[in-house]
mmCIF file of C-alpha atoms and ligand atoms in Angstrom:
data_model
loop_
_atom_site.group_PDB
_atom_site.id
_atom_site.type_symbol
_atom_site.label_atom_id
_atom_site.label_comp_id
_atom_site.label_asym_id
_atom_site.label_seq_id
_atom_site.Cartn_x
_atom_site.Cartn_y
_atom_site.Cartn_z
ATOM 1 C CA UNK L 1 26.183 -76.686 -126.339
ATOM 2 C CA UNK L 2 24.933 -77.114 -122.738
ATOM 3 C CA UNK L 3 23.087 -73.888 -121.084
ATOM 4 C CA UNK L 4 23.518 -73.262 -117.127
ATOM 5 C CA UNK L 5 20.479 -73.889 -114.895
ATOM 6 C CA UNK L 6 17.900 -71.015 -114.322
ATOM 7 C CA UNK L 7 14.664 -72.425 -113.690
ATOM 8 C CA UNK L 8 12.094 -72.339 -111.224
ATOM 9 C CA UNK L 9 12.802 -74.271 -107.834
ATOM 10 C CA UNK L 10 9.407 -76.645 -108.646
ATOM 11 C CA UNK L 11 11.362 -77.334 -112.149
ATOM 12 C CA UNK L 12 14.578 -78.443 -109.717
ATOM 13 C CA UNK L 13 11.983 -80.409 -107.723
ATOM 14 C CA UNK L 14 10.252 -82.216 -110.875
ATOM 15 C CA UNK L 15 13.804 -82.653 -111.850
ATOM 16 C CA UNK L 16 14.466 -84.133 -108.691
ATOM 17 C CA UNK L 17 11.087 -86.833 -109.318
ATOM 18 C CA UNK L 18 12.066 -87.650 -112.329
ATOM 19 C CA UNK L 19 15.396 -88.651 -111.584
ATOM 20 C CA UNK L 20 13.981 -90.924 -108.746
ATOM 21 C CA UNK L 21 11.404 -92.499 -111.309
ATOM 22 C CA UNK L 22 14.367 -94.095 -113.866
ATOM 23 C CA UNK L 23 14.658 -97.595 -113.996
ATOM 24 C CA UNK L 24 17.310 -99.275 -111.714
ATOM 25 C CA UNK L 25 19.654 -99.964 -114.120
ATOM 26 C CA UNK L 26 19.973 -96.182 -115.695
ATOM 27 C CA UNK L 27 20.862 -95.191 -111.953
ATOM 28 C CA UNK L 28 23.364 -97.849 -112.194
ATOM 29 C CA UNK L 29 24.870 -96.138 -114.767
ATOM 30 C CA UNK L 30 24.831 -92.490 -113.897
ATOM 31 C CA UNK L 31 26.113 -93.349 -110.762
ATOM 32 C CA UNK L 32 28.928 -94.693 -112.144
ATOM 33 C CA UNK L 33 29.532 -92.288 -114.494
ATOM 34 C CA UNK L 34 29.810 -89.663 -111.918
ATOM 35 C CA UNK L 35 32.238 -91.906 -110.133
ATOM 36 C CA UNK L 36 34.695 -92.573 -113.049
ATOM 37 C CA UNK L 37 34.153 -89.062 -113.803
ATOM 38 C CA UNK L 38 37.876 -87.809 -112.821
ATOM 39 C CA UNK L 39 40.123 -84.752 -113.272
ATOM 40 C CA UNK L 40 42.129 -86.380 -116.292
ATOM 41 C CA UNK L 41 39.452 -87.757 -118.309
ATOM 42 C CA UNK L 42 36.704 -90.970 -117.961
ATOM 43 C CA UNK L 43 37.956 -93.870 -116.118
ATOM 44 C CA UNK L 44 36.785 -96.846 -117.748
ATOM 45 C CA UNK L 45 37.981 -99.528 -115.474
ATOM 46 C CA UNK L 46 36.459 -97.559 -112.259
ATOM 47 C CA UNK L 47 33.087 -96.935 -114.288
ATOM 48 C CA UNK L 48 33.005 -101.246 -114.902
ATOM 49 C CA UNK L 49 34.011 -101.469 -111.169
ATOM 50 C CA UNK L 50 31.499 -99.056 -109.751
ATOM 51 C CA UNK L 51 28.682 -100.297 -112.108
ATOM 52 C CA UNK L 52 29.262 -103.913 -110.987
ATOM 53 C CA UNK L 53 29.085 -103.062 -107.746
ATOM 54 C CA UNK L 54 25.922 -100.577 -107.701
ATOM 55 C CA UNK L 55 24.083 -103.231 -109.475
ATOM 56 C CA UNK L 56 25.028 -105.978 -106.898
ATOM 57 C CA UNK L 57 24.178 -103.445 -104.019
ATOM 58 C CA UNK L 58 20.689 -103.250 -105.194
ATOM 59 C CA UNK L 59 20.691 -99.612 -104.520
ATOM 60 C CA UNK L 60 21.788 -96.018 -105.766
ATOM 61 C CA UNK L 61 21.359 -93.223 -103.593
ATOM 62 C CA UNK L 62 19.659 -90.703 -105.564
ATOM 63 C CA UNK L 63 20.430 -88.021 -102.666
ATOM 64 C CA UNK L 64 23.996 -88.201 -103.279
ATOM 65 C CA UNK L 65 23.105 -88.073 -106.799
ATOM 66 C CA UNK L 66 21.591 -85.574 -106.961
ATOM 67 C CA UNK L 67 24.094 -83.428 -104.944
ATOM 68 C CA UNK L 68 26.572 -83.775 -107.849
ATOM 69 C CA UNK L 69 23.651 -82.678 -110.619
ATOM 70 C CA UNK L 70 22.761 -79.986 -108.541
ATOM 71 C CA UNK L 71 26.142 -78.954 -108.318
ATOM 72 C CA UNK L 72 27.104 -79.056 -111.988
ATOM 73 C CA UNK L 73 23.723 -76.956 -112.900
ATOM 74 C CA UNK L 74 24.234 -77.948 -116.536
ATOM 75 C CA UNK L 75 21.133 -78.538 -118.927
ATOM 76 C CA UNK L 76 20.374 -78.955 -122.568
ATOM 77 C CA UNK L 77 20.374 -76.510 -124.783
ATOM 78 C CA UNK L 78 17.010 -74.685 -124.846
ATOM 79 C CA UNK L 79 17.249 -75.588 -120.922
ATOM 80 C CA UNK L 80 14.323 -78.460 -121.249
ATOM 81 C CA UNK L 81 15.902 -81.435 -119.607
ATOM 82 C CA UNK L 82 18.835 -81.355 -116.604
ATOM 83 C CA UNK L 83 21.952 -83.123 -117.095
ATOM 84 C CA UNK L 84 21.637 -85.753 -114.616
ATOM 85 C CA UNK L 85 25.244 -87.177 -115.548
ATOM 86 C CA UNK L 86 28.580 -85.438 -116.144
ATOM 87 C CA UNK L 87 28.077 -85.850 -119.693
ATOM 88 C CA UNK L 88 24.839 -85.260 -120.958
ATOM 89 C CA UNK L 89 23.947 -88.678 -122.260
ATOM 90 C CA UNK L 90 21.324 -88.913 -119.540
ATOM 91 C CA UNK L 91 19.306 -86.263 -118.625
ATOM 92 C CA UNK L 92 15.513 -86.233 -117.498
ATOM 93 C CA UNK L 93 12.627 -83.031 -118.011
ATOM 94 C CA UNK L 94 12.462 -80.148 -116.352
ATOM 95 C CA UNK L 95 8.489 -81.236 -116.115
ATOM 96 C CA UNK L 96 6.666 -82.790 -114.407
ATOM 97 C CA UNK L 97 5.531 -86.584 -115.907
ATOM 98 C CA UNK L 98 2.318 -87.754 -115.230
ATOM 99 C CA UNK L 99 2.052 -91.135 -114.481
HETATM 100 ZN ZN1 ZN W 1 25.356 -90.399 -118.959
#
């Protein structure tokens, strides 16, 4: 079960950080997920496309990213980490990590 987001707007912020702070590759794939994300289901053969060509680009926007998570509001049950995909296999703490 996934809870809606009601948190405090530094939590969205720290969010927002953490997001910023994953390694390339996990961007890679969130982006694409978001982008074979489609009305009728997961799109596999976009979702190879798009990661192929994120990873070749050297660069994910984490602005438009995070647009689409802050749209979908959606966070883990007990409302600790934000969904940072469309499907809750990646998410990142509400907290902020100290590094
Ligand atoms: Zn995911």
């Amino acid at each position: 079960m996934a809870w809606e987001w009601s948190h405090t707007p530094e939590a969205y912020e720290n969010a927002r950080e953490n997001l910023k702070a994953l390694p390339f590759h996990d961007l890679c794939v969130i982006a694409a997920e978001w982008d074979a994300d489609e009305v009728d289901g997961f799109n596999h053969e976009l979702y190879t496309q798009k990661f192929k060509e994120y990873e070749a680009s050297g660069r994910v926007s984490t602005t438009i990213l995070w647009n689409k998570i802050k749209k979908q509001r959606t966070c883990d049950n007990g409302g600790f980490n934000a969904w940072v995909c469309p499907y809750g296999c990646h998410t990142v703490p509400f907290d902020a990590i100290a590094d």
